[in-house]
């Protein structure tokens, strides 16, 4: 039997983590944190989109309720001048606000509460109903090096229902229409 000599060093056992293991763990942690930050940003964007849609629905409901209260004069809602100044305290002889004031204040609410907001009320004489259409920018414009633009392309925008590409402004607009039956 051969004896071992004590001069030969024995291999040492690992007593901790190697630098490679630590770096790999840090890389995995960094990727996870970046994913979490992206998820948070996406959630904020969706929250803003939902907020704007809610605002549009409230604004449209406001004018629709006003139209339903005044069914005899529905046609006047399509012919009013949107450039009148909004004065909610103005009252006509019957004690209610006039159609022009209703629309003026409504147009102001659309412009103030919706990014790039616009609205129109149209009549369909053959079917005897009215459409209330509200439009706004899909996302709030962002500033990129002095150039304000809305992210997205025409193809991306047109692929989603209720959105359309406005070539004049180079932006994706959201459009919703509510129908009012007398």
PDB file of C-alpha atoms in Angstrom:
ATOM      1  CA  UNK A   1       0.000   0.000   0.000  1.00  0.00           C
ATOM      2  CA  UNK A   2       1.267   3.352  -0.967  1.00  0.00           C
ATOM      3  CA  UNK A   3       1.145   6.172   1.482  1.00  0.00           C
ATOM      4  CA  UNK A   4       0.346   9.715   0.666  1.00  0.00           C
ATOM      5  CA  UNK A   5       2.947  12.259   1.169  1.00  0.00           C
ATOM      6  CA  UNK A   6       2.090  15.324   3.090  1.00  0.00           C
ATOM      7  CA  UNK A   7       3.937  17.565   0.652  1.00  0.00           C
ATOM      8  CA  UNK A   8       1.152  17.423  -1.959  1.00  0.00           C
ATOM      9  CA  UNK A   9      -1.378  20.213  -1.382  1.00  0.00           C
ATOM     10  CA  UNK A  10      -5.011  19.209  -1.264  1.00  0.00           C
ATOM     11  CA  UNK A  11      -7.523  21.117  -3.405  1.00  0.00           C
ATOM     12  CA  UNK A  12      -9.408  23.688  -1.357  1.00  0.00           C
ATOM     13  CA  UNK A  13     -13.173  23.665  -1.238  1.00  0.00           C
ATOM     14  CA  UNK A  14     -15.079  26.744  -2.358  1.00  0.00           C
ATOM     15  CA  UNK A  15     -15.933  28.897   0.599  1.00  0.00           C
ATOM     16  CA  UNK A  16     -18.281  31.484  -1.030  1.00  0.00           C
ATOM     17  CA  UNK A  17     -19.592  33.029  -4.242  1.00  0.00           C
ATOM     18  CA  UNK A  18     -17.366  33.720  -7.185  1.00  0.00           C
ATOM     19  CA  UNK A  19     -17.330  37.131  -8.834  1.00  0.00           C
ATOM     20  CA  UNK A  20     -18.974  35.639 -11.952  1.00  0.00           C
ATOM     21  CA  UNK A  21     -21.923  34.363  -9.944  1.00  0.00           C
ATOM     22  CA  UNK A  22     -22.385  37.762  -8.317  1.00  0.00           C
ATOM     23  CA  UNK A  23     -22.272  39.573 -11.681  1.00  0.00           C
ATOM     24  CA  UNK A  24     -24.806  37.181 -13.215  1.00  0.00           C
ATOM     25  CA  UNK A  25     -27.137  37.705 -10.249  1.00  0.00           C
ATOM     26  CA  UNK A  26     -26.817  41.490 -10.612  1.00  0.00           C
ATOM     27  CA  UNK A  27     -27.551  41.241 -14.343  1.00  0.00           C
ATOM     28  CA  UNK A  28     -30.704  39.204 -13.711  1.00  0.00           C
ATOM     29  CA  UNK A  29     -31.807  41.690 -11.041  1.00  0.00           C
ATOM     30  CA  UNK A  30     -31.173  44.675 -13.346  1.00  0.00           C
ATOM     31  CA  UNK A  31     -33.191  43.102 -16.178  1.00  0.00           C
ATOM     32  CA  UNK A  32     -36.041  42.398 -13.763  1.00  0.00           C
ATOM     33  CA  UNK A  33     -36.048  45.987 -12.490  1.00  0.00           C
ATOM     34  CA  UNK A  34     -36.037  47.357 -16.048  1.00  0.00           C
ATOM     35  CA  UNK A  35     -39.014  45.149 -16.871  1.00  0.00           C
ATOM     36  CA  UNK A  36     -40.821  46.383 -13.777  1.00  0.00           C
ATOM     37  CA  UNK A  37     -40.161  50.019 -14.741  1.00  0.00           C
ATOM     38  CA  UNK A  38     -41.471  49.387 -18.276  1.00  0.00           C
ATOM     39  CA  UNK A  39     -44.576  47.737 -16.842  1.00  0.00           C
ATOM     40  CA  UNK A  40     -45.187  50.742 -14.579  1.00  0.00           C
ATOM     41  CA  UNK A  41     -44.791  53.177 -17.501  1.00  0.00           C
ATOM     42  CA  UNK A  42     -47.220  51.154 -19.626  1.00  0.00           C
ATOM     43  CA  UNK A  43     -49.723  51.105 -16.765  1.00  0.00           C
ATOM     44  CA  UNK A  44     -49.511  54.882 -16.420  1.00  0.00           C
ATOM     45  CA  UNK A  45     -50.090  55.326 -20.156  1.00  0.00           C
ATOM     46  CA  UNK A  46     -53.130  53.045 -20.130  1.00  0.00           C
ATOM     47  CA  UNK A  47     -54.439  54.881 -17.081  1.00  0.00           C
ATOM     48  CA  UNK A  48     -54.142  58.210 -18.922  1.00  0.00           C
ATOM     49  CA  UNK A  49     -55.900  56.796 -22.003  1.00  0.00           C
ATOM     50  CA  UNK A  50     -58.751  55.533 -19.811  1.00  0.00           C
ATOM     51  CA  UNK A  51     -58.980  58.918 -18.088  1.00  0.00           C
ATOM     52  CA  UNK A  52     -59.287  60.753 -21.422  1.00  0.00           C
ATOM     53  CA  UNK A  53     -61.952  58.302 -22.640  1.00  0.00           C
ATOM     54  CA  UNK A  54     -63.886  58.857 -19.420  1.00  0.00           C
ATOM     55  CA  UNK A  55     -63.665  62.624 -19.884  1.00  0.00           C
ATOM     56  CA  UNK A  56     -64.942  62.285 -23.473  1.00  0.00           C
ATOM     57  CA  UNK A  57     -67.857  60.136 -22.315  1.00  0.00           C
ATOM     58  CA  UNK A  58     -68.832  62.626 -19.599  1.00  0.00           C
ATOM     59  CA  UNK A  59     -68.614  65.541 -22.017  1.00  0.00           C
ATOM     60  CA  UNK A  60     -70.738  63.750 -24.631  1.00  0.00           C
ATOM     61  CA  UNK A  61     -73.270  62.687 -21.994  1.00  0.00           C
ATOM     62  CA  UNK A  62     -73.592  66.302 -20.878  1.00  0.00           C
ATOM     63  CA  UNK A  63     -74.658  67.606 -24.294  1.00  0.00           C
ATOM     64  CA  UNK A  64     -76.826  64.532 -24.969  1.00  0.00           C
ATOM     65  CA  UNK A  65     -78.715  65.159 -21.720  1.00  0.00           C
ATOM     66  CA  UNK A  66     -79.185  68.799 -22.701  1.00  0.00           C
ATOM     67  CA  UNK A  67     -80.491  67.704 -26.116  1.00  0.00           C
ATOM     68  CA  UNK A  68     -82.954  65.261 -24.551  1.00  0.00           C
ATOM     69  CA  UNK A  69     -84.306  67.982 -22.276  1.00  0.00           C
ATOM     70  CA  UNK A  70     -85.032  70.156 -25.320  1.00  0.00           C
ATOM     71  CA  UNK A  71     -86.382  67.726 -27.990  1.00  0.00           C
ATOM     72  CA  UNK A  72     -88.378  70.400 -29.843  1.00  0.00           C
ATOM     73  CA  UNK A  73     -85.195  72.260 -30.812  1.00  0.00           C
ATOM     74  CA  UNK A  74     -82.784  69.430 -31.629  1.00  0.00           C
ATOM     75  CA  UNK A  75     -82.037  70.866 -35.068  1.00  0.00           C
ATOM     76  CA  UNK A  76     -80.692  74.026 -33.428  1.00  0.00           C
ATOM     77  CA  UNK A  77     -77.854  72.020 -31.866  1.00  0.00           C
ATOM     78  CA  UNK A  78     -76.352  71.431 -35.317  1.00  0.00           C
ATOM     79  CA  UNK A  79     -76.519  75.080 -36.416  1.00  0.00           C
ATOM     80  CA  UNK A  80     -75.227  76.953 -33.356  1.00  0.00           C
ATOM     81  CA  UNK A  81     -72.096  79.102 -33.492  1.00  0.00           C
ATOM     82  CA  UNK A  82     -69.275  77.425 -31.495  1.00  0.00           C
ATOM     83  CA  UNK A  83     -67.308  80.697 -31.323  1.00  0.00           C
ATOM     84  CA  UNK A  84     -69.650  82.336 -28.799  1.00  0.00           C
ATOM     85  CA  UNK A  85     -68.161  83.008 -25.392  1.00  0.00           C
ATOM     86  CA  UNK A  86     -69.259  80.635 -22.666  1.00  0.00           C
ATOM     87  CA  UNK A  87     -71.245  82.368 -19.926  1.00  0.00           C
ATOM     88  CA  UNK A  88     -73.022  79.728 -17.812  1.00  0.00           C
ATOM     89  CA  UNK A  89     -74.919  82.398 -15.852  1.00  0.00           C
ATOM     90  CA  UNK A  90     -76.693  83.648 -19.011  1.00  0.00           C
ATOM     91  CA  UNK A  91     -80.353  82.646 -19.002  1.00  0.00           C
ATOM     92  CA  UNK A  92     -83.002  83.137 -21.626  1.00  0.00           C
ATOM     93  CA  UNK A  93     -86.562  84.284 -20.998  1.00  0.00           C
ATOM     94  CA  UNK A  94     -87.820  80.772 -20.140  1.00  0.00           C
ATOM     95  CA  UNK A  95     -85.310  80.438 -17.282  1.00  0.00           C
ATOM     96  CA  UNK A  96     -83.027  77.839 -18.901  1.00  0.00           C
ATOM     97  CA  UNK A  97     -79.746  78.354 -20.664  1.00  0.00           C
ATOM     98  CA  UNK A  98     -79.954  78.852 -24.405  1.00  0.00           C
ATOM     99  CA  UNK A  99     -78.796  76.295 -26.937  1.00  0.00           C
ATOM    100  CA  UNK A 100     -76.009  78.615 -28.044  1.00  0.00           C
ATOM    101  CA  UNK A 101     -74.681  78.929 -24.495  1.00  0.00           C
ATOM    102  CA  UNK A 102     -74.995  75.175 -23.944  1.00  0.00           C
ATOM    103  CA  UNK A 103     -72.977  74.491 -27.063  1.00  0.00           C
ATOM    104  CA  UNK A 104     -70.455  77.229 -26.417  1.00  0.00           C
ATOM    105  CA  UNK A 105     -69.715  75.905 -22.938  1.00  0.00           C
ATOM    106  CA  UNK A 106     -69.699  72.344 -24.284  1.00  0.00           C
ATOM    107  CA  UNK A 107     -67.158  73.181 -27.008  1.00  0.00           C
ATOM    108  CA  UNK A 108     -65.021  74.903 -24.371  1.00  0.00           C
ATOM    109  CA  UNK A 109     -65.172  71.773 -22.187  1.00  0.00           C
ATOM    110  CA  UNK A 110     -64.105  69.611 -25.135  1.00  0.00           C
ATOM    111  CA  UNK A 111     -61.110  71.838 -25.884  1.00  0.00           C
ATOM    112  CA  UNK A 112     -60.083  72.189 -22.225  1.00  0.00           C
ATOM    113  CA  UNK A 113     -60.437  68.558 -21.116  1.00  0.00           C
ATOM    114  CA  UNK A 114     -59.348  66.548 -24.150  1.00  0.00           C
ATOM    115  CA  UNK A 115     -55.876  66.773 -25.707  1.00  0.00           C
ATOM    116  CA  UNK A 116     -56.400  68.232 -29.183  1.00  0.00           C
ATOM    117  CA  UNK A 117     -60.136  67.848 -28.624  1.00  0.00           C
ATOM    118  CA  UNK A 118     -62.836  68.729 -31.131  1.00  0.00           C
ATOM    119  CA  UNK A 119     -66.522  67.883 -31.431  1.00  0.00           C
ATOM    120  CA  UNK A 120     -69.424  68.140 -33.824  1.00  0.00           C
ATOM    121  CA  UNK A 121     -73.147  67.405 -33.771  1.00  0.00           C
ATOM    122  CA  UNK A 122     -74.656  66.248 -37.064  1.00  0.00           C
ATOM    123  CA  UNK A 123     -78.223  65.468 -38.077  1.00  0.00           C
ATOM    124  CA  UNK A 124     -79.481  62.571 -40.148  1.00  0.00           C
ATOM    125  CA  UNK A 125     -82.759  63.899 -41.495  1.00  0.00           C
ATOM    126  CA  UNK A 126     -83.894  60.650 -43.142  1.00  0.00           C
ATOM    127  CA  UNK A 127     -83.552  58.536 -40.010  1.00  0.00           C
ATOM    128  CA  UNK A 128     -84.438  61.373 -37.618  1.00  0.00           C
ATOM    129  CA  UNK A 129     -81.464  61.035 -35.265  1.00  0.00           C
ATOM    130  CA  UNK A 130     -78.406  63.068 -34.306  1.00  0.00           C
ATOM    131  CA  UNK A 131     -74.777  62.036 -33.912  1.00  0.00           C
ATOM    132  CA  UNK A 132     -72.508  63.561 -31.285  1.00  0.00           C
ATOM    133  CA  UNK A 133     -68.900  62.980 -32.360  1.00  0.00           C
ATOM    134  CA  UNK A 134     -65.921  63.730 -30.117  1.00  0.00           C
ATOM    135  CA  UNK A 135     -62.272  63.496 -31.250  1.00  0.00           C
ATOM    136  CA  UNK A 136     -58.972  63.841 -29.422  1.00  0.00           C
ATOM    137  CA  UNK A 137     -55.283  63.038 -29.827  1.00  0.00           C
ATOM    138  CA  UNK A 138     -54.478  59.431 -29.087  1.00  0.00           C
ATOM    139  CA  UNK A 139     -51.624  60.355 -26.759  1.00  0.00           C
ATOM    140  CA  UNK A 140     -50.392  63.598 -25.326  1.00  0.00           C
ATOM    141  CA  UNK A 141     -47.725  65.024 -27.646  1.00  0.00           C
ATOM    142  CA  UNK A 142     -44.166  64.605 -26.422  1.00  0.00           C
ATOM    143  CA  UNK A 143     -41.229  66.904 -27.018  1.00  0.00           C
ATOM    144  CA  UNK A 144     -38.293  65.251 -28.802  1.00  0.00           C
ATOM    145  CA  UNK A 145     -35.418  67.687 -29.248  1.00  0.00           C
ATOM    146  CA  UNK A 146     -37.654  70.689 -29.894  1.00  0.00           C
ATOM    147  CA  UNK A 147     -40.008  68.821 -32.243  1.00  0.00           C
ATOM    148  CA  UNK A 148     -43.406  67.976 -30.801  1.00  0.00           C
ATOM    149  CA  UNK A 149     -44.865  64.806 -32.241  1.00  0.00           C
ATOM    150  CA  UNK A 150     -47.288  62.077 -31.313  1.00  0.00           C
ATOM    151  CA  UNK A 151     -45.827  58.569 -31.363  1.00  0.00           C
ATOM    152  CA  UNK A 152     -47.243  56.116 -33.875  1.00  0.00           C
ATOM    153  CA  UNK A 153     -47.615  55.764 -37.594  1.00  0.00           C
ATOM    154  CA  UNK A 154     -50.556  55.803 -39.972  1.00  0.00           C
ATOM    155  CA  UNK A 155     -50.517  52.005 -40.274  1.00  0.00           C
ATOM    156  CA  UNK A 156     -50.429  51.496 -36.491  1.00  0.00           C
ATOM    157  CA  UNK A 157     -53.186  54.037 -35.976  1.00  0.00           C
ATOM    158  CA  UNK A 158     -55.552  52.767 -38.668  1.00  0.00           C
ATOM    159  CA  UNK A 159     -55.202  49.174 -37.433  1.00  0.00           C
ATOM    160  CA  UNK A 160     -57.115  50.007 -34.247  1.00  0.00           C
ATOM    161  CA  UNK A 161     -60.874  50.605 -34.278  1.00  0.00           C
ATOM    162  CA  UNK A 162     -62.112  54.108 -33.367  1.00  0.00           C
ATOM    163  CA  UNK A 163     -58.755  55.646 -34.360  1.00  0.00           C
ATOM    164  CA  UNK A 164     -57.718  57.289 -37.578  1.00  0.00           C
ATOM    165  CA  UNK A 165     -54.624  59.001 -38.928  1.00  0.00           C
ATOM    166  CA  UNK A 166     -54.957  62.744 -39.459  1.00  0.00           C
ATOM    167  CA  UNK A 167     -52.428  63.544 -42.183  1.00  0.00           C
ATOM    168  CA  UNK A 168     -52.929  67.291 -41.712  1.00  0.00           C
ATOM    169  CA  UNK A 169     -51.625  67.249 -38.152  1.00  0.00           C
ATOM    170  CA  UNK A 170     -49.556  64.075 -38.505  1.00  0.00           C
ATOM    171  CA  UNK A 171     -51.277  62.574 -35.485  1.00  0.00           C
ATOM    172  CA  UNK A 172     -53.406  59.623 -34.498  1.00  0.00           C
ATOM    173  CA  UNK A 173     -56.872  60.735 -33.394  1.00  0.00           C
ATOM    174  CA  UNK A 174     -59.479  58.810 -31.439  1.00  0.00           C
ATOM    175  CA  UNK A 175     -63.089  59.309 -32.512  1.00  0.00           C
ATOM    176  CA  UNK A 176     -66.241  58.220 -30.723  1.00  0.00           C
ATOM    177  CA  UNK A 177     -69.792  58.855 -31.855  1.00  0.00           C
ATOM    178  CA  UNK A 178     -72.932  58.711 -29.738  1.00  0.00           C
ATOM    179  CA  UNK A 179     -76.377  58.641 -31.374  1.00  0.00           C
ATOM    180  CA  UNK A 180     -79.309  60.638 -29.987  1.00  0.00           C
ATOM    181  CA  UNK A 181     -82.820  59.499 -30.860  1.00  0.00           C
ATOM    182  CA  UNK A 182     -85.587  62.031 -30.205  1.00  0.00           C
TER     183      UNK A 182
END
